[in-house]
N, CA and C atoms as an extended XYZ file, in Angstrom:
534
Properties=species:S:1:pos:R:3:atomname:S:1:resname:S:1:resid:I:1 pbc="F F F"
N        46.985        4.959       12.894 N   MET     1
C        46.416        3.818       13.606 CA  MET     1
C        46.605        2.147       13.041 C   MET     1
N        47.232        2.311       14.545 N   ASN     2
C        47.473        0.436       14.162 CA  ASN     2
C        46.867       -0.547       14.199 C   ASN     2
N        45.749       -0.825       13.531 N   LEU     3
C        45.102       -1.779       13.653 CA  LEU     3
C        45.447       -3.069       13.500 C   LEU     3
N        45.734       -3.961       14.317 N   ARG     4
C        46.390       -4.593       14.432 CA  ARG     4
C        45.561       -6.311       14.836 C   ARG     4
N        45.190       -7.560       14.577 N   LYS     5
C        44.237       -8.233       14.541 CA  LYS     5
C        44.634       -8.659       15.893 C   LYS     5
N        43.433       -9.540       16.681 N   LEU     6
C        43.413       -9.976       17.848 CA  LEU     6
C        44.257      -11.149       18.267 C   LEU     6
N        45.700      -11.102       19.190 N   ASP     7
C        46.034      -12.622       19.786 CA  ASP     7
C        45.041      -13.511       20.586 C   ASP     7
N        45.237      -14.834       19.650 N   SER     8
C        44.337      -15.932       20.679 CA  SER     8
C        43.523      -15.401       21.911 C   SER     8
N        44.975      -14.973       23.141 N   LYS     9
C        44.180      -15.041       24.602 CA  LYS     9
C        43.245      -13.751       24.598 C   LYS     9
N        43.747      -12.445       24.230 N   LYS    10
C        42.347      -11.386       24.148 CA  LYS    10
C        41.279      -11.618       23.566 C   LYS    10
N        41.749      -12.389       22.614 N   LYS    11
C        40.137      -12.656       21.674 CA  LYS    11
C        39.354      -13.942       22.569 C   LYS    11
N        40.060      -14.838       22.937 N   LYS    12
C        39.085      -15.931       24.055 CA  LYS    12
C        38.378      -14.741       25.483 C   LYS    12
N        39.067      -13.507       25.517 N   LYS    13
C        39.142      -13.361       26.679 CA  LYS    13
C        37.669      -12.483       26.773 C   LYS    13
N        37.680      -11.502       25.116 N   ILE    14
C        37.176      -10.415       25.303 CA  ILE    14
C        35.701      -11.317       25.139 C   ILE    14
N        35.704      -12.609       24.068 N   PHE    15
C        34.397      -13.458       23.795 CA  PHE    15
C        33.935      -14.003       24.616 C   PHE    15
N        34.659      -14.555       25.505 N   TYR    16
C        34.050      -15.176       26.638 CA  TYR    16
C        33.108      -14.482       27.315 C   TYR    16
N        33.516      -13.242       27.308 N   ASP    17
C        32.857      -12.013       28.191 CA  ASP    17
C        31.541      -11.552       27.477 C   ASP    17
N        31.569      -11.476       26.423 N   ALA    18
C        30.451      -11.111       25.145 CA  ALA    18
C        29.869      -12.271       25.234 C   ALA    18
N        30.551      -13.822       25.319 N   ALA    19
C        28.699      -14.255       25.436 CA  ALA    19
C        28.790      -14.737       26.654 C   ALA    19
N        29.260      -14.666       27.349 N   ARG    20
C        28.704      -14.334       28.785 CA  ARG    20
C        27.563      -13.575       28.860 C   ARG    20
N        27.432      -12.370       28.905 N   PHE    21
C        26.863      -11.364       28.523 CA  PHE    21
C        25.716      -11.510       27.794 C   PHE    21
N        25.768      -11.320       26.701 N   PHE    22
C        25.000      -11.775       25.374 CA  PHE    22
C        24.509      -13.135       24.692 C   PHE    22
N        24.969      -13.793       25.086 N   GLY    23
C        25.106      -15.710       24.322 CA  GLY    23
C        24.911      -15.702       23.192 C   GLY    23
N        25.897      -15.092       22.551 N   PHE    24
C        26.043      -15.285       21.379 CA  PHE    24
C        27.946      -15.928       20.993 C   PHE    24
N        27.745      -16.504       19.882 N   LYS    25
C        29.334      -17.064       19.602 CA  LYS    25
C        29.101      -16.733       17.718 C   LYS    25
N        28.215      -16.345       16.926 N   SER    26
C        28.102      -16.174       15.744 CA  SER    26
C        29.355      -14.949       14.775 C   SER    26
N        28.853      -14.017       16.095 N   LEU    27
C        29.959      -12.509       15.350 CA  LEU    27
C        31.084      -13.012       14.892 C   LEU    27
N        31.944      -14.135       15.307 N   LEU    28
C        33.439      -14.345       14.941 CA  LEU    28
C        33.021      -14.669       13.664 C   LEU    28
N        32.307      -14.962       12.741 N   LYS    29
C        32.175      -15.568       11.918 CA  LYS    29
C        31.817      -14.750       10.662 C   LYS    29
N        30.834      -13.670       11.170 N   VAL    30
C        30.796      -12.352       10.253 CA  VAL    30
C        31.668      -11.292       10.366 C   VAL    30
N        32.301      -10.356       11.568 N   TYR    31
C        33.129       -9.772       11.700 CA  TYR    31
C        35.023      -10.239       11.993 C   TYR    31
N        35.202       -9.226       11.355 N   ASP    32
C        36.777       -8.711       12.156 CA  ASP    32
C        37.072       -8.301       13.173 C   ASP    32
N        37.366       -8.778       14.052 N   PHE    33
C        37.629       -8.165       15.404 CA  PHE    33
C        39.207       -7.407       15.429 C   PHE    33
N        39.450       -5.988       15.622 N   ARG    34
C        40.904       -5.452       15.595 CA  ARG    34
C        41.428       -4.745       16.970 C   ARG    34
N        42.264       -4.593       17.745 N   LEU    35
C        43.056       -3.873       18.762 CA  LEU    35
C        43.578       -2.833       18.334 C   LEU    35
N        43.577       -1.675       19.108 N   GLU    36
C        43.831       -0.112       18.878 CA  GLU    36
C        44.193       -0.150       19.787 C   GLU    36
N        45.589        0.119       20.905 N   ASN    37
C        45.892        0.917       21.603 CA  ASN    37
C        44.888        0.542       22.961 C   ASN    37
N        44.376       -1.108       23.130 N   GLY    38
C        43.197       -1.098       24.295 CA  GLY    38
C        41.777       -1.091       23.718 C   GLY    38
N        41.696       -0.506       22.128 N   LYS    39
C        40.258       -0.121       21.859 CA  LYS    39
C        40.037       -1.041       21.115 C   LYS    39
N        39.584       -2.089       20.739 N   VAL    40
C        38.337       -3.207       19.922 CA  VAL    40
C        37.555       -2.664       19.219 C   VAL    40
N        37.519       -2.932       17.639 N   PHE    41
C        37.093       -1.911       16.819 CA  PHE    41
C        35.911       -4.078       15.951 C   PHE    41
N        35.757       -3.779       15.782 N   MET    42
C        34.541       -4.329       15.120 CA  MET    42
C        34.320       -4.015       13.524 C   MET    42
N        35.077       -4.499       12.378 N   LEU    43
C        34.815       -4.307       11.569 CA  LEU    43
C        34.187       -5.605       10.384 C   LEU    43
N        33.654       -5.422        9.611 N   SER    44
C        33.172       -6.204        8.593 CA  SER    44
C        34.468       -6.723        7.997 C   SER    44
N        33.755       -8.152        7.300 N   MET    45
C        35.249       -8.909        6.577 CA  MET    45
C        35.953       -8.610        5.536 C   MET    45
N        35.078       -7.867        4.571 N   GLN    46
C        36.092       -7.009        3.523 CA  GLN    46
C        36.477       -6.077        4.277 C   GLN    46
N        36.231       -4.883        5.057 N   LEU    47
C        37.127       -4.193        5.543 CA  LEU    47
C        38.561       -4.541        6.188 C   LEU    47
N        38.085       -5.868        6.404 N   GLY    48
C        39.256       -6.341        7.280 CA  GLY    48
C        40.131       -6.351        6.276 C   GLY    48
N        39.677       -7.236        5.015 N   VAL    49
C        40.436       -7.569        4.238 CA  VAL    49
C        41.856       -6.691        4.095 C   VAL    49
N        40.309       -5.423        3.792 N   ALA    50
C        41.275       -4.320        3.041 CA  ALA    50
C        41.702       -3.612        4.062 C   ALA    50
N        41.902       -3.490        5.000 N   VAL    51
C        42.811       -2.863        5.746 CA  VAL    51
C        43.774       -3.633        5.462 C   VAL    51
N        43.847       -4.418        5.409 N   ASP    52
C        45.614       -5.806        5.489 CA  ASP    52
C        46.273       -5.709        4.382 C   ASP    52
N        44.867       -5.141        3.167 N   GLU    53
C        45.491       -4.618        1.671 CA  GLU    53
C        46.873       -3.442        1.743 C   GLU    53
N        46.510       -2.637        2.663 N   MET    54
C        46.711       -1.350        2.193 CA  MET    54
C        48.360       -0.472        2.862 C   MET    54
N        48.720       -0.389        1.987 N   PRO    55
C        50.286       -0.134        1.683 CA  PRO    55
C        50.227        0.515        3.455 C   PRO    55
N        51.637        0.215        3.993 N   GLU    56
C        52.213        0.101        5.384 CA  GLU    56
C        51.753        2.516        5.893 C   GLU    56
N        52.337        3.064        4.598 N   LYS    57
C        52.027        4.373        4.461 CA  LYS    57
C        50.876        4.349        4.932 C   LYS    57
N        50.218        4.268        4.583 N   LEU    58
C        48.206        4.670        4.456 CA  LEU    58
C        47.596        4.107        5.289 C   LEU    58
N        48.487        3.156        5.744 N   LYS    59
C        47.963        2.212        7.588 CA  LYS    59
C        47.821        3.186        8.199 C   LYS    59
N        49.130        3.850        8.750 N   GLU    60
C        49.952        4.631        9.371 CA  GLU    60
C        48.716        6.037        9.442 C   GLU    60
N        48.366        6.154        8.371 N   ARG    61
C        47.138        7.959        8.302 CA  ARG    61
C        45.718        7.403        8.599 C   ARG    61
N        45.289        6.275        8.938 N   LEU    62
C        44.650        5.639        9.207 CA  LEU    62
C        43.873        6.071       10.389 C   LEU    62
N        42.622        6.558       10.339 N   VAL    63
C        42.317        6.928       11.852 CA  VAL    63
C        41.499        6.200       12.650 C   VAL    63
N        40.171        5.870       12.129 N   PHE    64
C        39.528        4.876       12.727 CA  PHE    64
C        38.936        3.947       11.904 C   PHE    64
N        38.876        2.635       11.552 N   ALA    65
C        38.048        1.469       10.889 CA  ALA    65
C        36.955        0.620       11.392 C   ALA    65
N        35.597        1.055       11.515 N   GLY    66
C        35.039       -0.082       12.022 CA  GLY    66
C        34.051        0.600       13.283 C   GLY    66
N        33.297       -0.161       14.150 N   ILE    67
C        32.856        0.791       15.215 CA  ILE    67
C        33.694       -0.228       16.514 C   ILE    67
N        33.977        1.084       17.052 N   LYS    68
C        35.019        0.712       18.358 CA  LYS    68
C        33.457       -0.405       19.569 C   LYS    68
N        33.721       -0.996       19.834 N   VAL    69
C        33.024       -1.952       20.392 CA  VAL    69
C        33.687       -2.201       22.014 C   VAL    69
N        34.306       -2.053       22.550 N   GLY    70
C        35.466       -2.191       24.236 CA  GLY    70
C        35.913       -1.846       23.793 C   GLY    70
N        36.830       -2.015       24.844 N   GLU    71
C        38.024       -1.154       25.438 CA  GLU    71
C        38.923       -2.638       25.843 C   GLU    71
N        39.765       -3.634       25.961 N   VAL    72
C        40.380       -4.517       26.993 CA  VAL    72
C        41.190       -3.754       27.844 C   VAL    72
N        40.478       -4.024       29.205 N   GLY    73
C        41.727       -3.504       30.759 CA  GLY    73
C        42.176       -5.139       31.212 C   GLY    73
N        41.506       -5.246       32.592 N   ARG    74
C        41.669       -6.068       33.488 CA  ARG    74
C        40.301       -7.358       32.636 C   ARG    74
N        39.261       -6.566       32.455 N   LYS    75
C        38.621       -7.266       31.198 CA  LYS    75
C        37.418       -6.260       30.713 C   LYS    75
N        36.781       -6.854       29.365 N   PHE    76
C        36.000       -6.311       28.532 CA  PHE    76
C        35.228       -5.693       28.819 C   PHE    76
N        35.273       -4.431       28.269 N   ARG    77
C        34.183       -3.327       28.465 CA  ARG    77
C        33.706       -2.978       27.448 C   ARG    77
N        32.436       -3.150       26.961 N   PHE    78
C        31.366       -2.668       25.938 CA  PHE    78
C        31.389       -1.065       25.889 C   PHE    78
N        31.633       -0.295       24.630 N   THR    79
C        31.323        1.223       24.504 CA  THR    79
C        29.672        0.962       24.666 C   THR    79
N        28.402        1.759       24.574 N   LEU    80
C        27.737        2.098       24.635 CA  LEU    80
C        27.411        1.961       22.594 C   LEU    80
N        27.709        2.558       22.021 N   GLU    81
C        27.978        2.060       20.952 CA  GLU    81
C        27.989        0.490       20.436 C   GLU    81
N        29.022       -0.097       20.613 N   GLY    82
C        28.715       -1.614       20.840 CA  GLY    82
C        28.049       -2.120       21.097 C   GLY    82
N        27.389       -2.228       22.390 N   SER    83
C        26.399       -2.340       23.255 CA  SER    83
C        24.931       -2.600       22.673 C   SER    83
N        24.870       -1.093       22.075 N   PHE    84
C        23.275       -1.229       20.713 CA  PHE    84
C        24.017       -1.805       19.415 C   PHE    84
N        25.058       -2.080       19.857 N   PHE    85
C        24.827       -3.166       17.935 CA  PHE    85
C        25.093       -4.618       18.347 C   PHE    85
N        25.645       -4.786       19.532 N   LEU    86
C        25.837       -6.492       20.477 CA  LEU    86
C        24.338       -6.917       20.768 C   LEU    86
N        23.681       -5.752       21.621 N   ALA    87
C        22.224       -6.136       22.061 CA  ALA    87
C        20.994       -6.669       21.704 C   ALA    87
N        20.959       -7.839       20.152 N   ARG    88
C        20.056       -8.012       19.701 CA  ARG    88
C        19.073       -9.237       20.355 C   ARG    88
N        20.062       -9.895       21.244 N   LYS    89
C        19.111      -10.632       21.961 CA  LYS    89
C        17.933      -10.271       23.418 C   LYS    89
N        16.886      -10.870       23.920 N   GLU    90
C        16.562      -10.418       24.921 CA  GLU    90
C        17.122      -10.803       25.983 C   GLU    90
N        18.065      -10.030       26.324 N   ARG    91
C        18.902      -10.619       27.623 CA  ARG    91
C        19.931       -9.797       28.498 C   ARG    91
N        19.421      -10.030       29.048 N   LYS    92
C        20.014       -8.603       30.573 CA  LYS    92
C        19.289       -7.317       29.967 C   LYS    92
N        18.550       -7.116       30.083 N   LYS    93
C        17.390       -6.014       29.803 CA  LYS    93
C        16.520       -5.742       30.805 C   LYS    93
N        16.200       -4.508       31.661 N   VAL    94
C        15.603       -4.146       32.130 CA  VAL    94
C        14.407       -2.856       31.624 C   VAL    94
N        13.180       -3.013       31.307 N   TYR    95
C        12.255       -1.841       30.275 CA  TYR    95
C        11.722       -0.963       31.523 C   TYR    95
N        11.987        0.381       30.913 N   VAL    96
C        11.228        1.333       32.660 CA  VAL    96
C        10.157        2.335       31.848 C   VAL    96
N         9.764        2.947       32.749 N   ASN    97
C         8.264        3.014       31.953 CA  ASN    97
C         8.766        4.807       31.287 C   ASN    97
N         7.769        5.418       30.819 N   GLU    98
C         7.910        6.959       30.397 CA  GLU    98
C         9.213        7.868       31.031 C   GLU    98
N         8.918        7.865       32.366 N   MET    99
C         9.323        9.011       33.054 CA  MET    99
C        10.611        8.903       33.364 C   MET    99
N        10.464        7.378       34.017 N   ALA   100
C        11.453        7.038       34.528 CA  ALA   100
C        13.075        6.854       33.094 C   ALA   100
N        12.338        6.545       31.764 N   GLU   101
C        13.388        6.917       30.995 CA  GLU   101
C        14.073        8.557       30.569 C   GLU   101
N        12.698        9.423       31.037 N   LYS   102
C        13.799       10.975       30.933 CA  LYS   102
C        14.643       10.866       31.468 C   LYS   102
N        14.426       10.548       32.976 N   LEU   103
C        14.978       10.648       33.862 CA  LEU   103
C        16.569        9.865       33.889 C   LEU   103
N        16.769        8.702       33.783 N   PHE   104
C        17.767        8.031       33.319 CA  PHE   104
C        18.546        8.461       31.529 C   PHE   104
N        17.905        9.574       31.415 N   LEU   105
C        18.651       10.473       30.289 CA  LEU   105
C        19.385       11.311       30.710 C   LEU   105
N        18.790       11.830       31.889 N   TYR   106
C        19.843       12.900       32.307 CA  TYR   106
C        20.294       12.894       33.435 C   TYR   106
N        20.201       11.240       33.092 N   GLY   107
C        21.968       10.423       34.777 CA  GLY   107
C        21.395       10.148       35.830 C   GLY   107
N        20.053        9.751       35.451 N   ARG   108
C        19.521        9.612       37.289 CA  ARG   108
C        19.684        7.902       37.551 C   ARG   108
N        19.689        7.310       38.387 N   ASP   109
C        19.286        5.964       38.650 CA  ASP   109
C        17.899        5.647       38.133 C   ASP   109
N        17.738        4.480       37.938 N   VAL   110
C        16.188        3.506       37.849 CA  VAL   110
C        15.446        3.242       39.189 C   VAL   110
N        14.339        3.630       39.850 N   PHE   111
C        13.714        2.523       40.802 CA  PHE   111
C        13.130        1.664       40.585 C   PHE   111
N        13.169        0.844       41.670 N   SER   112
C        12.426       -0.764       41.079 CA  SER   112
C        10.708       -0.330       40.514 C   SER   112
N        10.043        1.329       41.248 N   SER   113
C         8.817        1.209       40.793 CA  SER   113
C         8.635        1.675       39.644 C   SER   113
N         9.878        1.945       38.942 N   SER   114
C         9.935        2.468       37.295 CA  SER   114
C         9.770        1.115       37.049 C   SER   114
N        10.477        0.501       37.593 N   ILE   115
C        10.455       -0.726       36.116 CA  ILE   115
C         9.194       -1.815       35.708 C   ILE   115
N         8.928       -1.382       34.601 N   ILE   116
C         8.040       -2.181       33.970 CA  ILE   116
C         8.097       -3.981       33.910 C   ILE   116
N         9.824       -4.281       33.337 N   LYS   117
C         9.683       -5.549       33.317 CA  LYS   117
C        11.211       -6.162       32.803 C   LYS   117
N        11.599       -6.911       33.290 N   ASP   118
C        12.762       -7.408       33.133 CA  ASP   118
C        12.940       -8.525       31.719 C   ASP   118
N        13.749       -8.568       31.463 N   SER   119
C        14.308      -10.286       30.675 CA  SER   119
C        14.436      -11.318       31.459 C   SER   119
N        14.513      -10.771       33.092 N   GLY   120
C        13.956      -12.376       33.575 CA  GLY   120
C        15.530      -13.061       34.481 C   GLY   120
N        16.822      -12.963       33.037 N   ASP   121
C        18.057      -13.465       33.581 CA  ASP   121
C        18.971      -12.733       34.342 C   ASP   121
N        18.718      -12.185       35.132 N   ILE   122
C        19.693      -10.745       35.475 CA  ILE   122
C        20.289      -11.093       37.315 C   ILE   122
N        21.075      -10.977       37.836 N   MET   123
C        21.621      -11.582       39.233 CA  MET   123
C        22.221      -10.205       39.646 C   MET   123
N        22.317       -9.991       40.682 N   GLU   124
C        22.871       -9.023       41.454 CA  GLU   124
C        23.948       -8.666       40.823 C   GLU   124
N        24.214       -7.119       41.047 N   ASN   125
C        25.455       -6.156       40.274 CA  ASN   125
C        26.022       -7.041       38.801 C   ASN   125
N        24.586       -7.512       38.214 N   ASP   126
C        25.189       -7.750       36.858 CA  ASP   126
C        25.015       -6.468       36.357 C   ASP   126
N        26.131       -6.217       34.814 N   THR   127
C        25.472       -5.060       34.131 CA  THR   127
C        24.382       -5.170       32.932 C   THR   127
N        23.550       -4.347       32.966 N   VAL   128
C        21.901       -4.691       31.845 CA  VAL   128
C        22.052       -3.639       30.706 C   VAL   128
N        21.235       -3.664       30.241 N   PHE   129
C        20.809       -2.456       29.181 CA  PHE   129
C        19.471       -2.345       29.655 C   PHE   129
N        19.587       -0.803       29.951 N   VAL   130
C        17.892        0.213       30.279 CA  VAL   130
C        17.569        0.248       29.224 C   VAL   130
N        16.190       -0.064       28.987 N   CYS   131
C        15.551        0.099       27.424 CA  CYS   131
C        14.076        0.668       27.753 C   CYS   131
N        13.543        0.954       26.941 N   ASN   132
C        12.090        2.142       27.221 CA  ASN   132
C        11.440        1.305       26.876 C   ASN   132
N         9.428        2.004       27.057 N   VAL   133
C         8.663        0.595       26.121 CA  VAL   133
C         9.028       -0.092       24.984 C   VAL   133
N         9.420        0.402       23.986 N   TRP   134
C         9.745        0.295       22.373 CA  TRP   134
C        10.597       -0.399       22.307 C   TRP   134
N        11.631       -0.418       23.561 N   GLY   135
C        12.271       -1.997       23.158 CA  GLY   135
C        13.909       -1.115       23.029 C   GLY   135
N        13.857       -0.031       22.655 N   ASP   136
C        15.076        0.977       22.455 CA  ASP   136
C        16.319        1.138       23.408 C   ASP   136
N        17.152        0.925       23.093 N   ILE   137
C        18.369        0.767       24.498 CA  ILE   137
C        18.728        2.488       24.905 C   ILE   137
N        18.529        3.057       26.448 N   LEU   138
C        18.431        3.879       26.844 CA  LEU   138
C        20.324        4.326       26.855 C   LEU   138
N        20.815        3.211       27.481 N   GLY   139
C        22.219        3.041       28.225 CA  GLY   139
C        22.349        2.041       28.778 C   GLY   139
N        22.952        1.632       30.049 N   ILE   140
C        24.031        0.848       30.541 CA  ILE   140
C        23.715        0.780       31.689 C   ILE   140
N        23.357        0.255       32.492 N   GLY   141
C        23.402        0.155       34.391 CA  GLY   141
C        23.954       -0.883       34.675 C   GLY   141
N        24.250       -0.974       36.088 N   LYS   142
C        24.297       -1.972       37.189 CA  LYS   142
C        23.449       -2.316       38.189 C   LYS   142
N        22.781       -3.516       37.959 N   ALA   143
C        21.948       -3.769       38.696 CA  ALA   143
C        22.074       -4.084       40.068 C   ALA   143
N        21.231       -3.498       40.704 N   ARG   144
C        21.409       -4.085       42.438 CA  ARG   144
C        20.800       -5.270       43.028 C   ARG   144
N        19.856       -5.535       42.178 N   TYR   145
C        19.134       -6.836       42.659 CA  TYR   145
C        19.001       -8.031       41.740 C   TYR   145
N        18.886       -8.864       41.562 N   ALA   146
C        18.500      -10.059       40.590 CA  ALA   146
C        16.317      -10.079       40.364 C   ALA   146
N        16.437      -10.406       39.279 N   SER   147
C        15.595      -10.304       38.299 CA  SER   147
C        14.396      -10.748       39.513 C   SER   147
N        14.372      -11.843       40.402 N   GLU   148
C        13.586      -12.242       41.152 CA  GLU   148
C        12.675      -11.112       41.902 C   GLU   148
N        13.512      -10.104       42.266 N   VAL   149
C        12.832       -9.580       43.483 CA  VAL   149
C        13.509       -8.004       42.864 C   VAL   149
N        13.710       -7.316       41.530 N   ILE   150
C        14.446       -6.300       41.170 CA  ILE   150
C        12.654       -5.214       41.336 C   ILE   150
N        11.475       -6.157       40.698 N   GLU   151
C         9.799       -5.006       40.647 CA  GLU   151
C         9.711       -5.336       41.806 C   GLU   151
N        10.311       -5.230       42.873 N   LYS   152
C         9.160       -5.512       44.405 CA  LYS   152
C         9.987       -4.595       45.226 C   LYS   152
N        10.714       -4.046       45.135 N   LYS   153
C        11.648       -3.229       45.736 CA  LYS   153
C        11.062       -1.709       46.542 C   LYS   153
N         9.909       -1.579       45.741 N   GLY   154
C         9.527       -0.259       45.850 CA  GLY   154
C        10.341        1.028       45.437 C   GLY   154
N        10.528        1.987       46.377 N   GLU   155
C        11.276        3.236       46.156 CA  GLU   155
C        12.432        3.065       46.308 C   GLU   155
N        13.364        1.583       46.485 N   LYS   156
C        14.642        1.955       46.444 CA  LYS   156
C        15.264        1.559       44.788 C   LYS   156
N        16.190        2.041       44.600 N   ILE   157
C        17.210        2.138       43.465 CA  ILE   157
C        16.926        0.865       42.869 C   ILE   157
N        16.887        0.871       42.039 N   ALA   158
C        17.619       -0.677       41.523 CA  ALA   158
C        18.421       -1.320       40.480 C   ALA   158
N        18.903       -0.283       39.469 N   VAL   159
C        19.575        0.010       38.637 CA  VAL   159
C        20.812        1.051       38.576 C   VAL   159
N        22.122        1.438       38.538 N   GLU   160
C        22.456        2.281       39.057 CA  GLU   160
C        23.132        2.766       36.905 C   GLU   160
N        23.120        3.830       37.299 N   ASN   161
C        23.352        4.531       35.617 CA  ASN   161
C        25.120        4.640       35.785 C   ASN   161
N        25.095        4.139       34.727 N   LEU   162
C        27.041        3.931       33.938 CA  LEU   162
C        27.395        4.506       32.747 C   LEU   162
N        26.450        4.521       31.843 N   VAL   163
C        25.938        5.274       31.218 CA  VAL   163
C        24.839        5.314       30.299 C   VAL   163
N        24.647        6.573       29.403 N   ASP   164
C        23.415        6.551       28.719 CA  ASP   164
C        23.699        7.277       27.718 C   ASP   164
N        22.475        7.663       26.822 N   ARG   165
C        22.570        8.273       25.799 CA  ARG   165
C        22.691        9.324       25.752 C   ARG   165
N        22.268       10.026       26.747 N   GLY   166
C        22.233       11.864       27.224 CA  GLY   166
C        23.802       12.472       27.343 C   GLY   166
N        24.602       11.240       27.774 N   GLU   167
C        25.349       11.759       28.514 CA  GLU   167
C        26.282       12.356       27.204 C   GLU   167
N        26.430       11.811       26.085 N   TYR   168
C        27.072       12.359       25.326 CA  TYR   168
C        26.973       14.030       25.073 C   TYR   168
N        25.856       14.923       25.563 N   LEU   169
C        25.264       15.860       25.298 CA  LEU   169
C        25.662       16.897       26.379 C   LEU   169
N        25.763       16.168       27.762 N   ARG   170
C        25.898       16.614       28.705 CA  ARG   170
C        27.278       16.653       29.087 C   ARG   170
N        28.361       15.502       28.529 N   LYS   171
C        29.594       15.772       29.061 CA  LYS   171
C        30.732       15.662       28.061 C   LYS   171
N        29.988       15.392       26.717 N   LYS   172
C        30.337       15.424       25.007 CA  LYS   172
C        31.796       14.478       25.588 C   LYS   172
N        31.903       13.197       26.542 N   LYS   173
C        32.796       12.116       27.003 CA  LYS   173
C        32.418       11.247       25.949 C   LYS   173
N        32.529       11.264       25.029 N   LEU   174
C        33.308        9.972       23.513 CA  LEU   174
C        33.211        8.866       23.752 C   LEU   174
N        33.181        7.604       23.620 N   TYR   175
C        33.572        6.809       23.665 CA  TYR   175
C        33.847        5.816       24.980 C   TYR   175
N        33.305        6.299       26.257 N   SER   176
C        33.430        5.348       26.813 CA  SER   176
C        33.558        4.196       26.755 C   SER   176
N        34.085        3.379       27.774 N   ALA   177
C        33.773        1.838       27.601 CA  ALA   177
C        33.175        1.034       29.657 C   ALA   177
N        32.303        1.093       29.786 N   PHE   178
C        31.729        0.573       30.734 CA  PHE   178
C        31.783       -1.158       30.326 C   PHE   178
């Protein structure tokens, strides 16, 4: 595994998207981000230094280091694991009732009538976190409506399921990014 440091162009792209989505910039000071075949890994600063100081033979045998937080393509796409770690702020979140929680974990979309509340900053077609009543992240979805109307659409689909915690069990499709 060749964990190389991100060049400034890719770093800017990733963190512009991340800052826009999550509203943070402080992670750059605390974590080291590395790129390997289009996959972005987040390492502690100490682990980043340790990887840099490894002999080349050991680096070649390295399989993973840190947490895979996303993939870089045309745009930056977060993995479910990266989203869980990075979603500490109360932004881009939709909270659903218990029935919707179960259905979402089985891969179903979220109906407007199942939404208890939202974070208030959601625009149409935004990527959002779907959370249960206690704030646990169930997965990532795509909002069909803005915050102002998302809870008022009755029996219409309000959030499309992109990826959820249950997908790992259903399809064993690990490390997808959306």
